[in-house]
Coordinates of C-alpha atoms in Angstrom, one line a residue:
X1 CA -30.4 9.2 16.6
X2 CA -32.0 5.7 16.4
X3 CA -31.3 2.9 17.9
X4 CA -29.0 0.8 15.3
X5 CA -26.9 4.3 15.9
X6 CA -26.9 4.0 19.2
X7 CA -26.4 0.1 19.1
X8 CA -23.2 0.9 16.6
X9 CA -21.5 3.7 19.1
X10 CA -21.6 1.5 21.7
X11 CA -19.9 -1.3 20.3
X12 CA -17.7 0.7 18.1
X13 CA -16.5 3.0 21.7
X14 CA -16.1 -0.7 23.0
X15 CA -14.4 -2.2 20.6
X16 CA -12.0 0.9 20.9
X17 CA -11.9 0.3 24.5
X18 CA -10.5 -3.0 24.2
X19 CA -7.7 -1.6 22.2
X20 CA -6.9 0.9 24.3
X21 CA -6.7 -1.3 26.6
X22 CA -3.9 -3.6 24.8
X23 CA -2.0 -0.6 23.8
X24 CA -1.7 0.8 28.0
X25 CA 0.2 -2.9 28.4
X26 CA 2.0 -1.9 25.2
X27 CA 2.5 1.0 26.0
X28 CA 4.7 -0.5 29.5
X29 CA 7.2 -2.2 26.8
X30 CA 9.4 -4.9 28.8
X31 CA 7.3 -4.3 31.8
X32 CA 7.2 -2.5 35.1
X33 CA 10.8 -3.9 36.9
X34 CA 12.4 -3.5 33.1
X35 CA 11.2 0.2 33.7
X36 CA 12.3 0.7 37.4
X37 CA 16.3 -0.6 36.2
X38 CA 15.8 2.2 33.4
X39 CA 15.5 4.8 36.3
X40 CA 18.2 3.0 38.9
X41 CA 20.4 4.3 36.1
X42 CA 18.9 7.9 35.2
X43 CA 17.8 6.6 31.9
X44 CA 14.5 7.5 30.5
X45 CA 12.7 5.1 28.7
X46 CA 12.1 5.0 25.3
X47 CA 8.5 6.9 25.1
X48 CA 10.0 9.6 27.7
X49 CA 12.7 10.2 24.9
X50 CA 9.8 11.3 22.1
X51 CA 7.7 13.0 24.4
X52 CA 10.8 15.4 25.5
X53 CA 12.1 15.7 21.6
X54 CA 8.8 16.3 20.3
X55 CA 6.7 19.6 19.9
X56 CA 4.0 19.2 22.7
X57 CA 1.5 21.6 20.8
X58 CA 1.8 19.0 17.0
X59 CA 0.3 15.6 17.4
X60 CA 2.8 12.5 17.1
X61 CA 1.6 9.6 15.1
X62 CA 2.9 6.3 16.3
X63 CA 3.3 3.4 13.6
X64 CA 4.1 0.0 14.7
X65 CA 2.1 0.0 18.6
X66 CA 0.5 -3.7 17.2
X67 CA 4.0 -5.0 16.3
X68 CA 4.7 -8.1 17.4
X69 CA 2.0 -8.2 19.5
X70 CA 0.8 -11.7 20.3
X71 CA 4.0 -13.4 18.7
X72 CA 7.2 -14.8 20.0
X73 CA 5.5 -15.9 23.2
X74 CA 8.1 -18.5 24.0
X75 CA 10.9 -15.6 24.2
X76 CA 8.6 -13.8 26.6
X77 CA 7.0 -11.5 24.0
X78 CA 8.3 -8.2 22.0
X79 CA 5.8 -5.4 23.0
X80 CA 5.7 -3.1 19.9
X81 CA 8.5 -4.6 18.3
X82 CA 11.0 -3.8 21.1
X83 CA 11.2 -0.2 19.2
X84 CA 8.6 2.9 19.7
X85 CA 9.0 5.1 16.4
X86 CA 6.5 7.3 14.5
X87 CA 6.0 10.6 12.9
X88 CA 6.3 14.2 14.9
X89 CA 7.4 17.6 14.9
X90 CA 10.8 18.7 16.6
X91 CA 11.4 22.3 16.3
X92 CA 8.7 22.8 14.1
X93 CA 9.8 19.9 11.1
X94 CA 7.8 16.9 10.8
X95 CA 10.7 13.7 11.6
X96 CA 10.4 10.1 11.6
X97 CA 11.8 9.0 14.9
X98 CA 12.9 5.3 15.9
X99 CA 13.9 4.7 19.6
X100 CA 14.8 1.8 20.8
X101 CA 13.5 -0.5 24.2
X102 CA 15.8 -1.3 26.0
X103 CA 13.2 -2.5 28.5
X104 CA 12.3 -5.3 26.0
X105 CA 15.0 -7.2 25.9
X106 CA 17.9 -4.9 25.9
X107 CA 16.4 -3.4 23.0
X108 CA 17.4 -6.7 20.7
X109 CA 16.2 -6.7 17.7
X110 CA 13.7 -9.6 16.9
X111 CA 12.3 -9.9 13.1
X112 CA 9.4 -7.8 13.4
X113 CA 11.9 -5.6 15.2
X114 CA 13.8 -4.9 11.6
X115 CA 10.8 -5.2 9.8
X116 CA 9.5 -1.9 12.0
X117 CA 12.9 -0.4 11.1
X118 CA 12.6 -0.8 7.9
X119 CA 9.3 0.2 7.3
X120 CA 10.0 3.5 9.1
X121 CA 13.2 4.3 6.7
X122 CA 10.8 3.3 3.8
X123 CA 8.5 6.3 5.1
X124 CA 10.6 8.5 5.4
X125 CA 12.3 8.0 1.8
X126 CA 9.3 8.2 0.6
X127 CA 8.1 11.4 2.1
X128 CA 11.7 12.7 2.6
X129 CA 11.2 13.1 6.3
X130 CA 14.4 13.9 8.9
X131 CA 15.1 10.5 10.9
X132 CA 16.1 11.1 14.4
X133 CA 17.3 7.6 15.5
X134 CA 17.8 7.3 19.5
X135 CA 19.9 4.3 19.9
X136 CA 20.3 2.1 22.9
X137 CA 19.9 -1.9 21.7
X138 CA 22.0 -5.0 22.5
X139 CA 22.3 -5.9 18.7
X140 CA 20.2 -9.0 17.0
X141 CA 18.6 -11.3 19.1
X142 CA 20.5 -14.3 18.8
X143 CA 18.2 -17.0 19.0
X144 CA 16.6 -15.9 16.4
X145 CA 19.4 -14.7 14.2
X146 CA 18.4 -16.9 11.1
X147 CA 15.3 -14.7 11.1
X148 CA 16.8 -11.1 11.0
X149 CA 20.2 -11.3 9.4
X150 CA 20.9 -12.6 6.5
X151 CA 18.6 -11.7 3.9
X152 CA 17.2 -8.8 1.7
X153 CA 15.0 -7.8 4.0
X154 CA 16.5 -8.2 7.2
X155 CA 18.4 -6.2 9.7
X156 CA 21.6 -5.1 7.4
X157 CA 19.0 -3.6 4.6
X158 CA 19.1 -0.7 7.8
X159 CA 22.6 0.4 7.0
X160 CA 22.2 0.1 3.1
X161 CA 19.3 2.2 4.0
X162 CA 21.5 4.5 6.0
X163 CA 23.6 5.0 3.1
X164 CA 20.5 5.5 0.3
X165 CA 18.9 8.2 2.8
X166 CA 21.7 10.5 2.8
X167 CA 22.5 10.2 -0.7
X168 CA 19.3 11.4 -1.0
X169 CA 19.6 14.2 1.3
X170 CA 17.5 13.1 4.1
X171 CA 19.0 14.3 7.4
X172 CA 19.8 11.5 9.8
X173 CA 20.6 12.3 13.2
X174 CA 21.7 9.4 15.8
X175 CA 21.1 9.9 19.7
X176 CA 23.1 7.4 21.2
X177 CA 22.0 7.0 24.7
X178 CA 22.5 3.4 25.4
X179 CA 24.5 0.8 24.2
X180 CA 25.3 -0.1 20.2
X181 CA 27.0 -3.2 19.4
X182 CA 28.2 -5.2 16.3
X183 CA 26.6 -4.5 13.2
X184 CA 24.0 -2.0 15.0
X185 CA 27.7 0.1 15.3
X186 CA 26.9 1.1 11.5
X187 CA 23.6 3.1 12.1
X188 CA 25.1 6.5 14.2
X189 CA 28.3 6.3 12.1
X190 CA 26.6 6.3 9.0
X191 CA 24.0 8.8 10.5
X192 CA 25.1 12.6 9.4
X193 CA 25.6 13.2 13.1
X194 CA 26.0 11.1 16.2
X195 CA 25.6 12.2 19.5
X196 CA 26.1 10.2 22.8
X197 CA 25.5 10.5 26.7
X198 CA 28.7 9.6 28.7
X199 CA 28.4 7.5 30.9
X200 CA 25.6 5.6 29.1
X201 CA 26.0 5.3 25.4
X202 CA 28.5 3.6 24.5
X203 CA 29.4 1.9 20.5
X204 CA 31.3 -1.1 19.4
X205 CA 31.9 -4.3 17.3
X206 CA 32.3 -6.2 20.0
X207 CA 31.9 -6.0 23.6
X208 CA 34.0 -6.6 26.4
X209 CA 33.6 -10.0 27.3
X210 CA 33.3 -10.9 22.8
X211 CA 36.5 -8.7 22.6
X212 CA 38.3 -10.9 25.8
X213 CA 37.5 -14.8 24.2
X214 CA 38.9 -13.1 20.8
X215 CA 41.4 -11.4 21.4
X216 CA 42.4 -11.9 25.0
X217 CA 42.3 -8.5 26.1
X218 CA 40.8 -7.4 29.2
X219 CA 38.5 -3.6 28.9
X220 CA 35.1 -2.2 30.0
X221 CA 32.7 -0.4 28.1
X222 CA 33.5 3.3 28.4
X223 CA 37.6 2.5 27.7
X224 CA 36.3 0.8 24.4
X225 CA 33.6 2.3 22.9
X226 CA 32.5 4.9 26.0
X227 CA 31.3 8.6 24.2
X228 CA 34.8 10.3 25.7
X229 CA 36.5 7.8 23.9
X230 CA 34.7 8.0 20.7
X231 CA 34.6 11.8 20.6
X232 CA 38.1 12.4 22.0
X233 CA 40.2 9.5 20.5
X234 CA 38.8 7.9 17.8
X235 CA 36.3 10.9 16.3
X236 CA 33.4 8.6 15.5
X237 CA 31.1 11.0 17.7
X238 CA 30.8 13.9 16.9
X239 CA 29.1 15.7 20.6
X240 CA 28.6 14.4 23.9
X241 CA 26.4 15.1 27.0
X242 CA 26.1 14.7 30.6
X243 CA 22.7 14.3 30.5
X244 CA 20.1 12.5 28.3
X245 CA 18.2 15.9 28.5
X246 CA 21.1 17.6 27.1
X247 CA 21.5 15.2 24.6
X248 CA 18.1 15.5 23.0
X249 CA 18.0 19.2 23.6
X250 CA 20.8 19.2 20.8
X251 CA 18.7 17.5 18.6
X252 CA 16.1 19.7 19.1
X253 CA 18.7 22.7 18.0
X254 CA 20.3 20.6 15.4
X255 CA 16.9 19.9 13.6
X256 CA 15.8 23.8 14.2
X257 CA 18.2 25.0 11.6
X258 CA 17.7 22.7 8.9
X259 CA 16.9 24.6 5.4
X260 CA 13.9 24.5 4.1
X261 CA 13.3 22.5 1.0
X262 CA 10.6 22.7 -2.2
X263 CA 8.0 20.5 -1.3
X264 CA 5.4 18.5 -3.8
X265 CA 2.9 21.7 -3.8
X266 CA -0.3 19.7 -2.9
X267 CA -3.2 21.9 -2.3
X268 CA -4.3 23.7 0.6
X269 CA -6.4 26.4 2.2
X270 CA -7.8 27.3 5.6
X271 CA -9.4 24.1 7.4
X272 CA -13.1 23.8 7.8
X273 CA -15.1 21.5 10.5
X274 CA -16.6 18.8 8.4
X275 CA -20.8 19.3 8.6
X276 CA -21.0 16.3 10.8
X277 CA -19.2 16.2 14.4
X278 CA -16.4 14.1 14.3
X279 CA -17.9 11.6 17.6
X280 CA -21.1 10.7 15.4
X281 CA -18.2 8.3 13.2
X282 CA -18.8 5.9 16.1
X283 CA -22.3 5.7 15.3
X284 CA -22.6 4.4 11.5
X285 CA -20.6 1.0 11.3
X286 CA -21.7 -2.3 13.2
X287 CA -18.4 -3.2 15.0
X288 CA -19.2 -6.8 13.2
X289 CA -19.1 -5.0 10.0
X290 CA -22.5 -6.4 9.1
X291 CA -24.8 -3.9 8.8
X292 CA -25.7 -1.7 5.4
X293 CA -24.7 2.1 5.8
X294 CA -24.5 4.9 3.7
X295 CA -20.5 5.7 3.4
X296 CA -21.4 9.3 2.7
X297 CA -22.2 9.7 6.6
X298 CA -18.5 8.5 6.7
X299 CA -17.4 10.5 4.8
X300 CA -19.0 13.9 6.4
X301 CA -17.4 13.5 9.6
X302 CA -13.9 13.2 8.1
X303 CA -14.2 16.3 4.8
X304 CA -14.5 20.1 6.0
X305 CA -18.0 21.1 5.9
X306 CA -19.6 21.5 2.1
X307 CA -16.0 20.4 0.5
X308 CA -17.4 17.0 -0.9
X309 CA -17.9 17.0 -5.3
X310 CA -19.1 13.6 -5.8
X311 CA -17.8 12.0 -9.3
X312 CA -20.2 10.1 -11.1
X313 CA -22.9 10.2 -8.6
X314 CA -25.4 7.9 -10.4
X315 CA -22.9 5.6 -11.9
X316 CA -21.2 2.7 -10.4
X317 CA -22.7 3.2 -7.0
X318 CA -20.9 0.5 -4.7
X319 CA -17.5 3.4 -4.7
X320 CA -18.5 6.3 -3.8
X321 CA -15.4 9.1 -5.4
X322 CA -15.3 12.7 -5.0
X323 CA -13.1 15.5 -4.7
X324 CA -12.8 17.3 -1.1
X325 CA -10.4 18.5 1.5
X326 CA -9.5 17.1 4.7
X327 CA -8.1 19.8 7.0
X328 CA -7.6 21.9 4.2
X329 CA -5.8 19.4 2.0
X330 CA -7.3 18.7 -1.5
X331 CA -7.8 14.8 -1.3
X332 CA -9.6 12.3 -3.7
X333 CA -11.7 10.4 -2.0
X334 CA -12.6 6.5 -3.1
X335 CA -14.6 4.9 -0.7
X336 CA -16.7 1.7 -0.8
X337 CA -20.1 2.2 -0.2
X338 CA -21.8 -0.4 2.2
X339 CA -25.7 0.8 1.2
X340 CA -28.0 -2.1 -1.1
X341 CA -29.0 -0.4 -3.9
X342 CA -31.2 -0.4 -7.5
X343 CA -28.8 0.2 -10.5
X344 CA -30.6 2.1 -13.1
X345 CA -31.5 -1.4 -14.9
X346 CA -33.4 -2.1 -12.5
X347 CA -30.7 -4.3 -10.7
X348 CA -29.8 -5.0 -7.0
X349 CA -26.0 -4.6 -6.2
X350 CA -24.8 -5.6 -2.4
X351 CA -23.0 -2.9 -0.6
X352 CA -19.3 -3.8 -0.6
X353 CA -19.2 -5.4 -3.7
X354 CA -17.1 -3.9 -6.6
X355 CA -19.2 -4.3 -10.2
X356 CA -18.0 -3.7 -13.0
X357 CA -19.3 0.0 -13.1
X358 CA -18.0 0.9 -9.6
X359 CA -14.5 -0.6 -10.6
X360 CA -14.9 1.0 -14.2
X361 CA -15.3 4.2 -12.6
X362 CA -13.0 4.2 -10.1
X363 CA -10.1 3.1 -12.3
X364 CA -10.9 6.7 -14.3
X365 CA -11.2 8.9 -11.2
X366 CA -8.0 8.0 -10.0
X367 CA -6.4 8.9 -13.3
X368 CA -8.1 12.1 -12.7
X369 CA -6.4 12.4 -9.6
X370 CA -2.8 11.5 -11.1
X371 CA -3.4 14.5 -13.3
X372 CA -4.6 16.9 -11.1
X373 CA -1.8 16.0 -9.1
X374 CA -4.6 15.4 -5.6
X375 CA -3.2 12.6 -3.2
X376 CA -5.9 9.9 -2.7
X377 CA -7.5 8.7 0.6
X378 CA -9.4 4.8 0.5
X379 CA -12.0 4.0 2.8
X380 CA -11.8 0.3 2.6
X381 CA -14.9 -1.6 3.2
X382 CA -15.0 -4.1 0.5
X383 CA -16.4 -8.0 0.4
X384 CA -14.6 -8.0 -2.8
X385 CA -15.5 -8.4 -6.8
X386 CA -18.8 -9.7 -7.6
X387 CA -18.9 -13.2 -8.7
X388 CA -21.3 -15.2 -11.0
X389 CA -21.6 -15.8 -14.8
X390 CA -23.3 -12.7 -15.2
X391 CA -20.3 -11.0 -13.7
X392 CA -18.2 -12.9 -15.9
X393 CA -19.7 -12.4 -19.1
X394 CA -19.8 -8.8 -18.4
X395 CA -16.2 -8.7 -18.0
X396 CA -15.4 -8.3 -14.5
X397 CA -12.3 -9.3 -14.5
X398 CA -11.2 -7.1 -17.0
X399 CA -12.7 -4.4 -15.6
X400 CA -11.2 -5.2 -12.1
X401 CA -7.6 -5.3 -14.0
X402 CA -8.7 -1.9 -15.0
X403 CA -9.2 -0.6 -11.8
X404 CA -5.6 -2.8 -10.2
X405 CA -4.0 -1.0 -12.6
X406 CA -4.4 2.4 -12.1
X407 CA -4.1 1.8 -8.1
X408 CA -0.9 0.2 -8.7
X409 CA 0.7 3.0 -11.5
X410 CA -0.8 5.8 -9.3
X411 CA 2.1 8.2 -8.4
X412 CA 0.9 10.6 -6.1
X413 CA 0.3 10.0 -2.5
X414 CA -2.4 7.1 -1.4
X415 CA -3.7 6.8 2.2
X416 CA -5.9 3.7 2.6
X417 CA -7.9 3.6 6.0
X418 CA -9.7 -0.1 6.6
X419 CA -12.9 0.6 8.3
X420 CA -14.7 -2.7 8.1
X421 CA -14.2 -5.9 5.9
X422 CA -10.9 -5.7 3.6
X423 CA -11.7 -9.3 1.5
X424 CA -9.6 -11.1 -1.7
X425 CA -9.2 -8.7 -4.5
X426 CA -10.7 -6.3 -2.9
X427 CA -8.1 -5.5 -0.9
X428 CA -5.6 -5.1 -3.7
X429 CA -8.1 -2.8 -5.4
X430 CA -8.7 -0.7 -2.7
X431 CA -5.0 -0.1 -2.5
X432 CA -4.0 -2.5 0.5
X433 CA -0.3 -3.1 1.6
X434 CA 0.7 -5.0 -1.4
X435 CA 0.2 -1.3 -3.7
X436 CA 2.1 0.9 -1.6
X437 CA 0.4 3.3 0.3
X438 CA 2.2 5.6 2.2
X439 CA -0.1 5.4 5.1
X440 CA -2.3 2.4 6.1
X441 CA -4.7 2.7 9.0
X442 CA -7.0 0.2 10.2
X443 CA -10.4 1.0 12.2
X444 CA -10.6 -1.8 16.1
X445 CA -13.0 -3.6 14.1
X446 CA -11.4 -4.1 10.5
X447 CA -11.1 -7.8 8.8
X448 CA -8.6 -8.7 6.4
X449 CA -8.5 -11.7 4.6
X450 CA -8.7 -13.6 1.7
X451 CA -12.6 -14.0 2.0
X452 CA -15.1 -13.6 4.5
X453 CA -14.7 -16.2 7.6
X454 CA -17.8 -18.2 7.0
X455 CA -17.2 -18.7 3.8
X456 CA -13.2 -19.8 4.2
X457 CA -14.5 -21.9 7.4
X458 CA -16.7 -23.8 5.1
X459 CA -14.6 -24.3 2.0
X460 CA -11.7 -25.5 3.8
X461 CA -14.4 -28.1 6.1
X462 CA -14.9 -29.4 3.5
X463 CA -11.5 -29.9 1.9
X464 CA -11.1 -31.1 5.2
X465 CA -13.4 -33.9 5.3
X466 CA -13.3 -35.1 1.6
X467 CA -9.6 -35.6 2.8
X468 CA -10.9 -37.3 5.9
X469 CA -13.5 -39.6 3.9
X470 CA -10.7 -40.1 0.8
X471 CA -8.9 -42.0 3.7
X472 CA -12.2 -44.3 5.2
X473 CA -12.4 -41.9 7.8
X474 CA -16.0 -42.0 8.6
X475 CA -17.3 -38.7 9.7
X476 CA -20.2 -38.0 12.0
X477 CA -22.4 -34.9 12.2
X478 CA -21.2 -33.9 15.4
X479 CA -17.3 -34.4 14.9
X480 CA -18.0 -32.0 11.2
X481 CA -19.7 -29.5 13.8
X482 CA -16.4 -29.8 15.7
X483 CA -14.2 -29.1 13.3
X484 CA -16.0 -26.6 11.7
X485 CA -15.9 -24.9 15.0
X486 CA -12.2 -24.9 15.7
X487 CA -11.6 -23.9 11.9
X488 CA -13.7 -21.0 12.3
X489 CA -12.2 -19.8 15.1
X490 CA -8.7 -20.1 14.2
X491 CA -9.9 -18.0 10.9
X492 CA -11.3 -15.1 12.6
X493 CA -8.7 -14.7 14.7
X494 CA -6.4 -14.3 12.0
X495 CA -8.6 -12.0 10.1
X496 CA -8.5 -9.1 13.6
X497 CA -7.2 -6.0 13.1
X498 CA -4.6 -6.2 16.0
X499 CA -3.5 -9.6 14.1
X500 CA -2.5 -7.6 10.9
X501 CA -1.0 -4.5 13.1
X502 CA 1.3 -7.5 15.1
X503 CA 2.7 -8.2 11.5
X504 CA 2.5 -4.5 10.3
X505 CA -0.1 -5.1 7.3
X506 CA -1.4 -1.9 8.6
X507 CA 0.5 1.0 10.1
X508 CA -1.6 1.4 13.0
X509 CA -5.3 0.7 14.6
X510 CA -6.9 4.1 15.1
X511 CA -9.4 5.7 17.0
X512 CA -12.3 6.0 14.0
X513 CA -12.4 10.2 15.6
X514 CA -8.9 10.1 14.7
X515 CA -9.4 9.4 10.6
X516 CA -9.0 13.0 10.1
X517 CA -5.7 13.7 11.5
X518 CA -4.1 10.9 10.4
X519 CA -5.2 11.6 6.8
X520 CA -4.1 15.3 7.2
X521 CA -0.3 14.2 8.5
X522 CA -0.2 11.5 6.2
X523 CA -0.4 14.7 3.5
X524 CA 1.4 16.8 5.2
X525 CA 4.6 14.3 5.5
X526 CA 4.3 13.3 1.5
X527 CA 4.0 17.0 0.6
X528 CA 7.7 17.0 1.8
X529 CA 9.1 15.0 -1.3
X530 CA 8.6 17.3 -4.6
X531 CA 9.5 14.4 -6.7
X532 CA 6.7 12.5 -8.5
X533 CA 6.8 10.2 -11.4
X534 CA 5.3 10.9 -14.8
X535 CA 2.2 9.0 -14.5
X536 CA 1.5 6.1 -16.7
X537 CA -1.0 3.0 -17.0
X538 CA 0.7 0.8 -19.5
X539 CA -1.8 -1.8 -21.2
X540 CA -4.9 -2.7 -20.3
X541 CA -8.1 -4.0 -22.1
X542 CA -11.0 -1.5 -22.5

């Protein structure tokens, strides 16, 4: 090992580190006395519910940790959204499961909250996944009602959602184990099967004191919406339990004999190690994504051992592409490659950089991939398209276009994991949020943005100060030094990885030794929807 490798692990197990650490207060949702009044009333809390409903023996893959994080500060924070949901196995069957917080904020729902929501319903359409919702919210969070109501994309797109899912024949089972008010009342109802705790769950339009300015009648909880009630009176529930335990333990038994369905009939065999140990990914990046590295080393400690059949290998050499299998899985691989290197003209090309041979042949190796029917993993590390009139008599943009198009056509399964620098149309190319993966991971020390930061910091200084001077602002060197300071800084920070998990851009931030297993769920959850598109380009220049 040398030292650069040595230099990289360390910063990279750091960087890690720190995110670890933000995740353990997370991880605490509405905080330690939020927690303690969960267990006054022999409540678990919501990540007590998963880790009883799921297998213990399968890994569960949390999406949405980041969300929120660092916003709505003046409300006293939403710590992961005020929802903890992801992707596991009950009874053997992968699920998406949503639970609420009640610890944060009587489980209200803020905007990110419904955005969360919906971005878990949109997974599991997508890979027709089982939803296990386990309910116990307050309803919107009316201060900031404007925010999650109204529109397309706000909380009612859950119930519309609802009604898609099971025309669609995804099971939906709803756990209610706390209270469900209003227009949250929809989800169980419109679930296939609602089951509530007595005693604690409890569903309604409107609550007690709502139902007493409205209509003048005086009731509790359990008398109007309580789960004797609703299973004995009004048959909205359909079971009920003494316990939370019990509760979830039908679930467990409910989800056990679901039939089995034809799945998409991806490829795979038995799993290889990959050649390199998994621990040495700590090693190659610079957490600063600024050093040159060879993305092949990346790409050994991910593949099993000897399964890598590079595409192209002397052609287009800033994306690397290549057939291989990740935990078994066939996968296509398009990665960009960070290394400086000679063209055969005799060229330099800058690590990062698409050209218009790398985008040329990445645009045909994911049509490969379409028709060979191989879901597609993208190891983001892009600067973005190369610039300059040399570029641009050569056709780059064209050629980009090319390679935009095929990302954004592509039908079978796309898994995009940002391990450094994610920059301007690079992004897009490299199959970013905006083209739909169904999985999008980012690595503690990933940037995404619309350019590098030095570059934006300096562009926009001096927008800045031609504005300034357009005014008879005079403009000394040390006041530009200033500004260009506080600009900077306010860029980067919006260019962090845990900036774009707070607004879900990404999924998740993973653990770099955890690539593989992501990747190999991510399969394994769209290899439950046998329905693909026929695959098709439309028009593009050649």
């Amino acid at each position: 090992m040398n030292i650069q490798f040595n230099k990289n692990e360390d910063e990279q197990k750091l960087a890690w580190g720190v995110i670890k650490q933000q995740l353990e207060k997370i991880y605490e949702g509405g905080g330690k006395k939020a927690i303690a009044k969960q267990k006054e009333k022999n409540k678990l809390v919501a990540r007590e519910r998963i880790a009883y409903l799921c297998d213990a023996d399968k890994p569960f893959v949390e999406i949405g940790a980041f969300a929120g994080f660092g916003m709505y500060e003046e409300y006293g924070g939403c710590p992961a959204g005020g929802t903890v949901s992801g992707i596991g196995y009950v009874s053997g069957r992968q699920c998406v499961i949503i639970a609420n917080d009640q610890t944060v904020k009587a489980g209200a729902w803020f905007p990110i909250t419904g955005k969360k929501n919906l971005r878990m319903q949109e997974i599991a359409m997508e890979n027709h996944l089982p939803v296990i919702y386990i309910v116990d919210s307050a309803g919107v969070f009316l201060p900031m009602q404007d925010e999650i109501f109204p529109d397309k994309e706000h909380f009612g797109r859950i119930f519309r959602n609802n009604a898609k899912m099971s025309a669609m024949g995804i099971t939906q089972i709803a756990a209610v184990t706390g209270a469900c008010v209003a227009g949250g009342a929809y989800l169980p109802i419109m679930s296939d099967e609602t089951l509530m705790v007595e005693g604690a769950g409890s569903i309604f339009l409107a609550g007690p004191y709502l139902v007493k300015a409205a209509v003048g009648e005086d009731t509790d909880a359990e008398n109007l919406g309580g789960a004797a009630m609703h299973n004995e009176i009004s048959g909205v529930a359909d079971y009920k339990f003494k316990t939370e335990e019990e509760c979830l333990d039908r679930v467990k038994s409910i989800i056990s004999k679901l039939g089995k369905k034809a799945d998409a009939g991806f490829n795979r065999i038995a799993p290889l190690l990959p050649s390199k140990k998994m621990e040495e990914i700590y090693g190659i990046l610079s957490a600063d994504n600024s050093k040159p590295y060879n993305v092949l080393e990346v790409i050994n400690t991910i593949v099993d051992a000897n399964s890598f059949d590079e595409f192209k290998q002397d052609y287009g050499r800033t994306i690397v592409c290549g057939y291989a299998r990740v935990d078994g899985w066939a996968v296509g691989i398009v990665a960009n490659n960070r290394l400086v290197i000679k063209n055969k003209k005799g060229e330099l090309q800058m690590g990062g950089v698409i050209y218009n041979d790398s985008a040329d042949k990445a645009a045909r190796f994911i049509m490969n991939c379409n028709q060979k029917k191989i879901p597609l993993v993208f190891l983001q590390d892009v600067t973005g398209f190369m610039v300059g009139s040399r570029s641009e008599h050569s056709g780059i943009i064209k050629d980009g276009a090319k390679l935009v198009n095929a990302v954004a056509n592509s039908v079978v399964p796309k898994i995009t994991i940002i391990t450094g620098n994610s920059y301007g149309a690079g992004n897009y190319a490299m199959c970013g949020k905006a083209y739909d993966p169904r999985f999008i991971y980012a690595w503690p020390g990933a940037k995404i943005a619309v350019m590098g930061g030095e570059q934006a910091a300096k562009t926009m200084l001096q927008i800045q100060i031609a504005g300034m001077k357009a005014k008879g602002q005079e403009v000394s060197a040390e006041e530009e030094k200033n500004i260009l300071a506080k600009i900077t800084d306010k860029y980067l920070s919006q260019t962090k990885a845990h900036y774009a998990a707070a607004r879900l851009w990404v999924d998740a931030i993973i653990d770099p030794a955890e690539t593989r297993t992501v990747i190999s769920e991510g399969i394994a959850s769209a290899n439950n929807n046998p329905k693909m598109e026929e695959f098709k380009v439309g028009i593009f220049q050649v």
